[in-house]
CSV table of C-alpha atoms in Angstrom, one decimal:
chain,number,residue,atom,x,y,z
A,1,MET,CA,-11.7,-58.0,10.0
A,2,ALA,CA,-14.9,-55.9,9.8
A,3,ALA,CA,-14.6,-52.2,9.2
A,4,SER,CA,-15.2,-50.0,12.2
A,5,HIS,CA,-18.1,-47.6,12.4
A,6,TYR,CA,-15.7,-44.7,11.6
A,7,GLU,CA,-14.3,-46.5,8.6
A,8,GLN,CA,-17.7,-47.3,7.3
A,9,PHE,CA,-18.8,-43.7,7.8
A,10,ILE,CA,-15.9,-42.1,5.8
A,11,GLN,CA,-16.2,-44.8,3.1
A,12,ALA,CA,-19.8,-43.7,2.6
A,13,LEU,CA,-18.4,-40.2,1.9
A,14,GLY,CA,-16.0,-41.7,-0.6
A,15,TYR,CA,-12.8,-41.6,1.4
A,16,ASP,CA,-10.6,-44.7,1.9
A,17,LYS,CA,-8.4,-43.2,4.6
A,18,LEU,CA,-8.1,-39.8,6.4
A,19,SER,CA,-5.7,-38.5,8.9
A,20,HIS,CA,-5.7,-39.5,12.6
A,21,ARG,CA,-6.8,-36.0,13.4
A,22,VAL,CA,-10.0,-36.5,11.4
A,23,GLU,CA,-10.7,-39.7,13.2
A,24,GLU,CA,-10.3,-37.9,16.6
A,25,LEU,CA,-12.8,-35.3,15.4
A,26,PHE,CA,-15.2,-38.0,14.3
A,27,TYR,CA,-15.5,-39.3,17.9
A,28,ALA,CA,-15.6,-35.8,19.3
A,29,TRP,CA,-18.4,-35.0,16.9
A,30,GLN,CA,-20.4,-38.0,18.0
A,31,LYS,CA,-20.3,-36.9,21.6
A,32,THR,CA,-21.8,-33.5,20.7
A,33,LYS,CA,-24.9,-35.1,19.2
A,34,MET,CA,-24.8,-32.2,16.7
A,35,ASN,CA,-27.4,-32.3,14.0
A,36,TYR,CA,-27.4,-30.7,10.6
A,37,VAL,CA,-29.9,-27.7,10.5
A,38,MET,CA,-30.6,-25.2,7.7
A,39,SER,CA,-33.2,-22.8,9.0
A,40,ASN,CA,-35.7,-20.9,6.9
A,41,ASP,CA,-33.7,-17.7,7.6
A,42,ASP,CA,-30.5,-19.4,6.4
A,43,THR,CA,-32.1,-20.6,3.2
A,44,CYS,CA,-33.5,-17.2,2.5
A,45,TRP,CA,-30.2,-15.5,3.2
A,46,ILE,CA,-28.3,-17.9,0.9
A,47,LYS,CA,-30.8,-17.5,-1.9
A,48,THR,CA,-30.9,-13.8,-1.7
A,49,HIS,CA,-27.2,-13.1,-1.3
A,50,LEU,CA,-26.0,-15.8,-3.7
A,51,LEU,CA,-28.5,-14.4,-6.3
A,52,LEU,CA,-29.7,-17.9,-7.1
A,53,ASP,CA,-31.8,-17.9,-10.3
A,54,GLU,CA,-35.1,-19.8,-10.5
A,55,LYS,CA,-33.5,-23.1,-11.7
A,56,LEU,CA,-30.8,-23.1,-9.1
A,57,SER,CA,-33.1,-22.0,-6.4
A,58,HIS,CA,-35.4,-24.9,-7.3
A,59,ALA,CA,-32.5,-27.3,-7.3
A,60,PHE,CA,-31.4,-26.0,-3.9
A,61,ASP,CA,-34.9,-26.5,-2.4
A,62,GLU,CA,-35.1,-30.0,-3.8
A,63,ALA,CA,-31.7,-30.9,-2.3
A,64,LEU,CA,-32.8,-29.6,1.1
A,65,LEU,CA,-36.0,-31.7,1.0
A,66,ILE,CA,-33.9,-34.8,0.2
A,67,ILE,CA,-31.5,-34.0,3.1
A,68,GLN,CA,-34.3,-33.3,5.5
A,69,SER,CA,-35.9,-36.7,4.8
A,70,ASP,CA,-32.6,-38.7,5.1
A,71,VAL,CA,-30.9,-39.1,8.5
A,72,ASP,CA,-27.7,-40.5,6.9
A,73,LEU,CA,-27.3,-37.4,4.7
A,74,GLN,CA,-27.9,-35.2,7.7
A,75,LYS,CA,-25.2,-37.0,9.7
A,76,GLN,CA,-22.7,-36.8,6.9
A,77,LEU,CA,-23.2,-33.1,6.5
A,78,SER,CA,-23.2,-32.5,10.2
A,79,PHE,CA,-19.8,-34.3,10.5
A,80,LEU,CA,-18.3,-32.3,7.6
A,81,GLN,CA,-19.6,-29.1,9.2
A,82,TYR,CA,-17.9,-30.1,12.5
A,83,VAL,CA,-14.6,-30.9,10.8
A,84,TYR,CA,-14.4,-27.7,8.8
A,85,MET,CA,-15.9,-25.2,11.2
A,86,ILE,CA,-16.1,-26.4,14.8
A,87,GLY,CA,-13.5,-29.0,15.6
A,88,GLY,CA,-11.1,-27.9,12.8
A,89,HIS,CA,-10.7,-25.1,10.4
A,90,PRO,CA,-10.5,-24.9,6.5
A,91,SER,CA,-6.8,-23.8,6.8
A,92,GLU,CA,-5.9,-27.2,8.3
A,93,TRP,CA,-6.8,-28.9,5.1
A,94,LEU,CA,-8.0,-31.9,7.0
A,95,ILE,CA,-10.2,-33.2,4.2
A,96,THR,CA,-8.8,-31.8,0.9
A,97,GLN,CA,-10.9,-33.8,-1.6
A,98,ALA,CA,-14.6,-33.3,-2.2
A,99,PRO,CA,-16.8,-36.1,-0.9
A,100,HIS,CA,-18.3,-38.7,-3.3
A,101,ILE,CA,-21.5,-40.3,-2.1
A,102,LYS,CA,-23.8,-42.9,-3.7
A,103,HIS,CA,-27.5,-42.0,-3.2
A,104,ASP,CA,-30.6,-42.8,-5.1
A,105,LEU,CA,-31.9,-39.2,-5.1
A,106,MET,CA,-28.9,-37.0,-4.3
A,107,HIS,CA,-26.2,-36.7,-7.0
A,108,THR,CA,-22.7,-36.5,-5.5
A,109,LEU,CA,-22.0,-33.2,-7.3
A,110,THR,CA,-25.1,-31.7,-5.6
A,111,PHE,CA,-24.0,-33.1,-2.3
A,112,GLN,CA,-20.6,-31.4,-2.7
A,113,LEU,CA,-22.4,-28.1,-3.3
A,114,MET,CA,-24.6,-28.6,-0.3
A,115,THR,CA,-21.6,-29.4,1.8
A,116,VAL,CA,-20.0,-26.1,0.9
A,117,LEU,CA,-23.2,-24.1,1.4
A,118,SER,CA,-23.8,-25.8,4.8
A,119,LEU,CA,-20.9,-23.8,6.2
A,120,ILE,CA,-22.7,-20.5,5.6
A,121,PRO,CA,-25.1,-20.7,8.6
A,122,LEU,CA,-22.2,-21.5,11.0
A,123,ALA,CA,-20.2,-18.7,9.5
A,124,ARG,CA,-23.1,-16.3,10.0
A,125,GLN,CA,-23.3,-17.2,13.6
A,126,SER,CA,-19.6,-16.7,14.1
A,127,PHE,CA,-19.6,-13.3,12.4
A,128,ASP,CA,-22.6,-12.2,14.5
A,129,TYR,CA,-20.8,-13.3,17.7
A,130,ARG,CA,-17.6,-11.5,16.7
A,131,LYS,CA,-19.5,-8.4,15.6
A,132,ILE,CA,-17.9,-8.4,12.1
A,133,GLU,CA,-19.6,-6.2,9.5
A,134,GLU,CA,-21.8,-7.9,7.0
A,135,SER,CA,-19.8,-6.3,4.2
A,136,HIS,CA,-17.1,-9.0,4.8
A,137,MET,CA,-19.7,-11.7,4.5
A,138,LEU,CA,-21.0,-10.3,1.3
A,139,PHE,CA,-17.4,-10.0,-0.1
A,140,ASN,CA,-17.0,-13.8,0.3
A,141,VAL,CA,-20.4,-14.6,-1.1
A,142,ARG,CA,-19.8,-12.5,-4.2
A,143,HIS,CA,-16.8,-14.6,-4.9
A,144,LEU,CA,-18.5,-17.9,-4.0
A,145,LYS,CA,-21.4,-17.6,-6.4
A,146,GLY,CA,-19.0,-17.6,-9.4
A,147,TYR,CA,-18.0,-21.2,-8.5
A,148,ILE,CA,-21.5,-22.6,-8.5
A,149,LYS,CA,-21.9,-24.3,-11.9
A,150,LEU,CA,-24.5,-26.2,-13.8
A,151,LYS,CA,-22.6,-29.5,-14.2
A,152,ASP,CA,-25.2,-31.4,-16.2
A,153,GLU,CA,-27.5,-29.2,-18.1
A,154,GLU,CA,-29.7,-32.0,-19.4
A,155,LYS,CA,-30.3,-33.3,-15.9
A,156,GLY,CA,-30.2,-29.9,-14.2
A,157,ILE,CA,-27.4,-31.0,-11.8
A,158,TYR,CA,-25.5,-28.2,-10.0
A,159,GLY,CA,-22.2,-28.5,-8.4
A,160,ILE,CA,-19.2,-26.5,-7.2
A,161,ASP,CA,-15.8,-25.7,-8.7
A,162,ASN,CA,-12.6,-25.6,-6.6
A,163,TYR,CA,-14.0,-27.4,-3.6
A,164,GLY,CA,-11.1,-26.5,-1.3
A,165,TRP,CA,-11.1,-22.8,-2.0
A,166,THR,CA,-14.9,-22.5,-1.8
A,167,LEU,CA,-14.8,-23.9,1.7
A,168,TYR,CA,-12.8,-20.8,2.7
A,169,LEU,CA,-15.4,-18.6,1.0
A,170,ALA,CA,-18.4,-20.3,2.5
A,171,SER,CA,-16.9,-20.0,5.9
A,172,PHE,CA,-16.4,-16.2,5.2
A,173,GLY,CA,-12.7,-16.7,5.7
A,174,LEU,CA,-11.5,-14.0,3.3
A,175,ILE,CA,-11.2,-10.5,4.9
A,176,HIS,CA,-10.5,-7.7,2.4
A,177,LEU,CA,-8.5,-4.9,3.9
A,178,SER,CA,-7.0,-2.1,1.8
A,179,THR,CA,-5.0,-3.9,-1.0
A,180,LEU,CA,-4.9,-7.5,0.4
A,181,HIS,CA,-7.2,-10.4,1.4
A,182,PHE,CA,-6.5,-11.9,4.8
A,183,MET,CA,-7.5,-15.2,6.5
A,184,HIS,CA,-7.0,-17.0,9.8
A,185,HIS,CA,-4.4,-19.8,9.3
A,186,ILE,CA,-2.8,-22.5,11.4
A,187,TYR,CA,0.9,-22.7,10.6
A,188,GLN,CA,1.9,-26.2,9.6
A,189,ASP,CA,5.1,-25.8,7.6
A,190,PRO,CA,8.1,-28.0,8.7
A,191,PHE,CA,10.2,-25.1,10.1
A,192,PHE,CA,10.8,-23.7,13.5
A,193,PHE,CA,11.7,-20.0,14.0
A,194,TYR,CA,13.9,-18.6,16.7
A,195,ARG,CA,14.8,-15.0,17.7
A,196,HIS,CA,18.0,-13.9,19.4
A,197,GLN,CA,17.0,-12.1,22.6
A,198,GLN,CA,19.6,-9.3,22.3
A,199,THR,CA,20.2,-8.8,18.5
A,200,HIS,CA,16.6,-9.8,17.5
A,201,GLU,CA,18.1,-11.9,14.7
A,202,VAL,CA,15.6,-14.4,13.3
A,203,ILE,CA,16.6,-17.9,12.2
A,204,ALA,CA,14.6,-20.7,10.7
A,205,VAL,CA,15.5,-24.4,11.3
A,206,ALA,CA,14.1,-27.3,9.3
A,207,LYS,CA,12.3,-30.2,11.0
A,208,SER,CA,13.6,-33.7,10.7
A,209,GLY,CA,12.9,-35.9,7.7
A,210,ILE,CA,12.9,-33.4,4.8
A,211,HIS,CA,14.6,-34.6,1.7
A,212,VAL,CA,16.4,-31.6,0.2
A,213,ARG,CA,17.6,-31.2,-3.4
A,214,LYS,CA,20.9,-29.7,-4.3
A,215,ASP,CA,19.1,-26.4,-5.1
A,216,GLY,CA,17.8,-26.3,-1.5
A,217,GLN,CA,14.2,-27.0,-2.4
A,218,PHE,CA,12.0,-29.9,-1.4
A,219,ASN,CA,12.9,-33.1,-3.3
A,220,GLY,CA,10.2,-34.1,-5.8
A,221,VAL,CA,8.8,-30.6,-6.6
A,222,ASN,CA,8.2,-30.3,-10.3
A,223,GLY,CA,8.8,-34.1,-10.5
A,224,ILE,CA,12.5,-33.6,-9.9
A,225,ASP,CA,14.2,-36.4,-7.9
A,226,ASP,CA,17.6,-35.1,-6.9
A,227,SER,CA,17.9,-35.8,-3.2
A,228,TRP,CA,21.0,-34.2,-1.6
A,229,PHE,CA,20.5,-34.9,2.1
A,230,LYS,CA,17.8,-35.5,4.7
A,231,THR,CA,17.3,-33.0,7.5
A,232,THR,CA,17.6,-33.9,11.2
A,233,PHE,CA,16.4,-31.9,14.2
A,234,SER,CA,17.0,-32.4,17.9
A,235,GLU,CA,16.0,-30.4,20.9
A,236,SER,CA,17.2,-30.5,24.5
A,237,ILE,CA,16.5,-28.3,27.5
A,238,GLN,CA,19.4,-26.1,26.5
A,239,PHE,CA,20.0,-26.5,22.7
A,240,VAL,CA,18.3,-26.9,19.4
A,241,LYS,CA,20.3,-28.5,16.6
A,242,GLY,CA,19.1,-28.6,12.9
A,243,TYR,CA,19.6,-27.4,9.4
A,244,LEU,CA,19.4,-23.7,8.6
A,245,ALA,CA,16.8,-22.4,6.2
A,246,HIS,CA,18.1,-19.3,4.6
A,247,PRO,CA,15.7,-16.3,4.4
A,248,THR,CA,15.9,-16.3,0.6
A,249,GLY,CA,14.0,-19.6,0.5
A,250,VAL,CA,16.7,-22.2,0.5
A,251,ILE,CA,17.3,-25.1,2.9
A,252,THR,CA,21.1,-25.2,3.5
A,253,ASN,CA,23.3,-28.1,4.5
A,254,GLN,CA,24.6,-25.9,7.4
A,255,LEU,CA,23.9,-27.8,10.6
A,256,ILE,CA,23.6,-25.2,13.3
A,257,GLU,CA,23.2,-25.3,17.1
A,258,LEU,CA,21.2,-22.6,19.0
A,259,ASP,CA,21.5,-21.9,22.7
A,260,LEU,CA,18.0,-21.7,24.1
A,261,SER,CA,19.3,-19.4,26.9
A,262,VAL,CA,19.7,-16.7,24.2
A,263,TYR,CA,17.3,-17.8,21.5
A,264,THR,CA,13.5,-18.0,21.9
A,265,CYS,CA,11.2,-20.0,19.7
A,266,ILE,CA,8.8,-17.6,18.1
A,267,LEU,CA,6.9,-19.8,15.6
A,268,LYS,CA,6.3,-23.5,15.5
A,269,PRO,CA,3.7,-25.8,13.7
A,270,GLY,CA,0.3,-25.4,15.3
A,271,ASP,CA,0.7,-21.6,16.0
A,272,MET,CA,-1.7,-19.1,14.6
A,273,VAL,CA,-0.7,-16.8,11.7
A,274,ILE,CA,-2.6,-14.5,9.4
A,275,ASP,CA,-2.7,-15.8,5.8
A,276,PHE,CA,-2.9,-13.2,3.0
A,277,HIS,CA,-3.7,-13.3,-0.7
A,278,ILE,CA,-2.7,-10.7,-3.3
A,279,PRO,CA,-5.6,-9.8,-5.6
A,280,SER,CA,-4.8,-8.9,-9.2
A,281,LYS,CA,-4.3,-5.2,-9.8
A,282,SER,CA,-3.6,-4.6,-6.1
A,283,ASP,CA,-1.3,-1.7,-5.0
A,284,TYR,CA,1.8,-3.8,-4.6
A,285,GLN,CA,4.1,-1.2,-3.1
A,286,ILE,CA,5.9,-1.2,0.2
A,287,GLU,CA,3.8,1.6,1.7
A,288,ALA,CA,0.4,0.2,0.7
A,289,PHE,CA,1.5,-3.4,1.6
A,290,ASN,CA,2.6,-2.3,5.1
A,291,SER,CA,-0.7,-0.3,5.6
A,292,SER,CA,-2.7,-3.4,4.7
A,293,LEU,CA,-0.7,-5.5,7.3
A,294,CYS,CA,-1.3,-2.9,10.0
A,295,GLN,CA,-5.0,-2.8,9.3
A,296,ALA,CA,-5.1,-6.6,9.5
A,297,ILE,CA,-3.5,-6.6,12.9
A,298,ASP,CA,-6.2,-4.2,14.2
A,299,PHE,CA,-9.0,-6.3,12.6
A,300,PHE,CA,-7.8,-9.7,13.9
A,301,LYS,CA,-7.0,-8.4,17.4
A,302,THR,CA,-10.4,-6.9,17.6
A,303,HIS,CA,-12.5,-9.7,16.2
A,304,PHE,CA,-10.3,-12.8,16.9
A,305,SER,CA,-8.8,-11.7,20.2
A,306,GLU,CA,-8.6,-15.3,21.5
A,307,TYR,CA,-5.8,-16.1,19.1
A,308,ASP,CA,-2.2,-15.1,19.6
A,309,TYR,CA,-1.2,-14.4,16.0
A,310,LYS,CA,2.6,-14.7,15.5
A,311,ALA,CA,3.2,-13.6,11.9
A,312,PHE,CA,1.8,-13.0,8.4
A,313,TRP,CA,2.0,-16.0,6.1
A,314,CYS,CA,1.6,-16.6,2.4
A,315,VAL,CA,2.5,-19.1,-0.3
A,316,SER,CA,2.8,-17.6,-3.7
A,317,TRP,CA,4.9,-17.6,-6.9
A,318,LEU,CA,5.6,-13.9,-5.9
A,319,TYR,CA,7.8,-15.4,-3.1
A,320,SER,CA,9.6,-17.9,-5.3
A,321,PRO,CA,13.1,-18.7,-4.0
A,322,GLN,CA,14.2,-18.2,-7.7
A,323,LEU,CA,12.6,-14.7,-8.0
A,324,SER,CA,15.9,-12.8,-7.6
A,325,GLN,CA,17.4,-14.9,-10.4
A,326,LEU,CA,14.4,-14.1,-12.7
A,327,ILE,CA,14.3,-10.3,-12.0
A,328,GLU,CA,17.4,-8.4,-12.8
A,329,ASN,CA,16.1,-4.9,-11.8
A,330,PRO,CA,17.2,-4.3,-8.1
A,331,GLU,CA,14.5,-1.7,-7.9
A,332,SER,CA,11.7,-4.1,-8.8
A,333,ARG,CA,8.7,-3.8,-6.5
A,334,LEU,CA,8.1,-7.5,-6.7
A,335,LEU,CA,11.6,-8.1,-5.3
A,336,SER,CA,11.3,-5.3,-2.8
A,337,VAL,CA,8.2,-6.8,-1.1
A,338,ALA,CA,9.6,-10.4,-1.4
A,339,ASN,CA,12.8,-9.4,0.3
A,340,GLN,CA,11.0,-8.0,3.3
A,341,GLY,CA,9.9,-11.5,4.5
A,342,TYR,CA,11.6,-14.6,5.6
A,343,ARG,CA,11.1,-17.0,2.6
A,344,LEU,CA,10.9,-20.7,2.7
A,345,PRO,CA,10.6,-23.4,0.0
A,346,ALA,CA,7.1,-24.4,-0.9
A,347,THR,CA,5.7,-27.4,-2.8
A,348,PRO,CA,3.6,-25.7,-5.6
A,349,GLY,CA,5.6,-26.1,-8.7
A,350,ILE,CA,6.0,-24.1,-11.9
A,351,GLU,CA,2.3,-24.5,-12.9
A,352,SER,CA,1.4,-21.9,-10.2
A,353,ILE,CA,3.9,-19.5,-11.7
A,354,ASN,CA,2.8,-20.2,-15.3
A,355,THR,CA,-0.8,-19.5,-14.5
A,356,PHE,CA,-0.1,-15.9,-13.4
A,357,VAL,CA,2.8,-15.1,-15.7
A,358,PHE,CA,1.5,-16.8,-18.9
A,359,GLY,CA,-2.2,-17.4,-18.2
A,360,SER,CA,-1.7,-21.1,-18.8
A,361,ASP,CA,-0.6,-24.0,-16.6
A,362,HIS,CA,1.5,-25.5,-19.4
A,363,PRO,CA,2.5,-22.8,-22.0
A,364,ASP,CA,4.6,-23.8,-25.0
A,365,TYR,CA,7.8,-22.1,-24.3
A,366,GLN,CA,9.1,-22.9,-27.8
A,367,THR,CA,6.3,-21.0,-29.5
A,368,PHE,CA,5.2,-18.4,-26.9
A,369,SER,CA,5.9,-14.8,-27.9
A,370,HIS,CA,6.8,-13.0,-24.7
A,371,LYS,CA,5.4,-9.6,-23.9
A,372,THR,CA,7.0,-8.9,-20.6
A,373,SER,CA,10.5,-9.1,-19.2
A,374,LEU,CA,9.4,-11.6,-16.6
A,375,GLN,CA,7.9,-13.9,-19.2
A,376,LYS,CA,11.2,-13.7,-21.1
A,377,ALA,CA,13.2,-14.5,-18.0
A,378,VAL,CA,11.1,-17.5,-17.0
A,379,MET,CA,11.3,-18.9,-20.5
A,380,ALA,CA,15.1,-18.6,-20.6
A,381,TYR,CA,15.4,-20.1,-17.1
A,382,VAL,CA,13.3,-23.1,-18.0
A,383,LYS,CA,15.1,-23.7,-21.3
A,384,GLU,CA,18.3,-24.0,-19.2
A,385,ASN,CA,16.5,-27.0,-17.4
A,386,ARG,CA,16.3,-25.0,-14.2
A,387,SER,CA,13.5,-25.5,-11.8
A,388,ILE,CA,11.1,-22.8,-10.5
A,389,ASN,CA,8.7,-23.2,-7.6
A,390,ALA,CA,6.5,-21.1,-5.3
A,391,GLY,CA,7.8,-19.9,-1.9
A,392,CYS,CA,6.4,-19.4,1.5
A,393,TRP,CA,6.7,-15.8,2.9
A,394,ILE,CA,6.7,-15.1,6.7
A,395,TYR,CA,6.8,-11.7,8.4
A,396,PHE,CA,6.6,-11.5,12.1
A,397,ILE,CA,4.1,-9.1,13.7
A,398,ASP,CA,6.6,-7.9,16.2
A,399,ASP,CA,8.7,-6.6,13.3
A,400,LEU,CA,6.1,-4.4,11.7
A,401,ASN,CA,8.0,-1.3,12.9
A,402,VAL,CA,10.9,-2.1,10.6
A,403,PHE,CA,8.9,-3.2,7.6
A,404,GLY,CA,10.7,-2.0,4.5
A,405,GLN,CA,14.2,-2.6,6.0
A,406,THR,CA,14.6,-6.2,5.0
A,407,PRO,CA,15.0,-7.3,8.7
A,408,TYR,CA,15.7,-11.0,7.9
A,409,ILE,CA,17.9,-11.0,4.9
A,410,LYS,CA,20.2,-8.3,6.2
A,411,ASN,CA,21.4,-10.7,9.0
A,412,ASP,CA,24.0,-12.0,6.5
A,413,LEU,CA,23.5,-15.6,7.3
A,414,SER,CA,26.1,-17.7,5.5
A,415,MET,CA,25.1,-20.3,2.9
A,416,LYS,CA,27.0,-23.4,2.2
């Protein structure tokens, strides 16, 4: 059977198969008759603010000339622009891998760089429309330029490091407010959240089909296959029935039933949340953290008023479900902030923790000389053949008035 036009198109970009959502966007993009355009003003802005040196500026100009003379390249870039910036959003991770093309004049690494840079004109238009200060654009650009690398010095081929992250930066997705970085995000985790209408208690229930380990984490994380049970979820007009996810980041084997006459769904996949990142050397204290969240609410309500943001969201080693077992000090600021949110299991494994705690993805625990109590604790934990992974942290905007009072953990939900 001959491949469809869509299949041929994505194969030319180096993809064998993408999600059904991307296929839908492909046909929607075709109807728009959208063309790839990089105006003189855009090229000037990019060169100036990315501080392109003479060699890189020349390579950029050459790549533009090749694109402008090749209709197929223009269509490919136009489609990727549509997926990332118009029909979709970088936070959906619709296409996670960098494209790989075969072209007589354009190296695939250069094409990847031009794909990322092609988002900047659309991001500028969006910021102008939303009346967002240029300082936020420049903040992203300053970070982006560090990821542009000379990949082949002999041939003068430039490319981009960390393709997925630089899509955020080129779309000006990172907003720095006080001590944290914030981003628009589409919630996609496999958990539903419900709030009791009288007590305001918040409960998370897992979706169907999750294979859960005996430690309450996703089966397969860190390469550990220790499946305990598989979650189920059902919903009727009156009730929801599923497995409780405890706010400390553990999926329990407790099958619960919620009466929808007294519980309201407050977060489901597809809802809008505000993602945040914690920069190094940030003021990671309850007061400063809360201040940043409040500033973010004002910013996003002002500039992204069409979205009904439900909560703040973050995936980080700082919210590891095992954090309370690693840190003995009950007054720890890391624990204090982690315990404010409703934590969920996450798939990033121990490498994400090692990178920040040890400065290496795979430290040699046998020879490493620890310098901090956290390093010592992680090493001891791992030597006992215990698994550590990152966690997802959720804090609902409606609960900002009680930030600092651990509103979710104090509900004393039982674990079995």
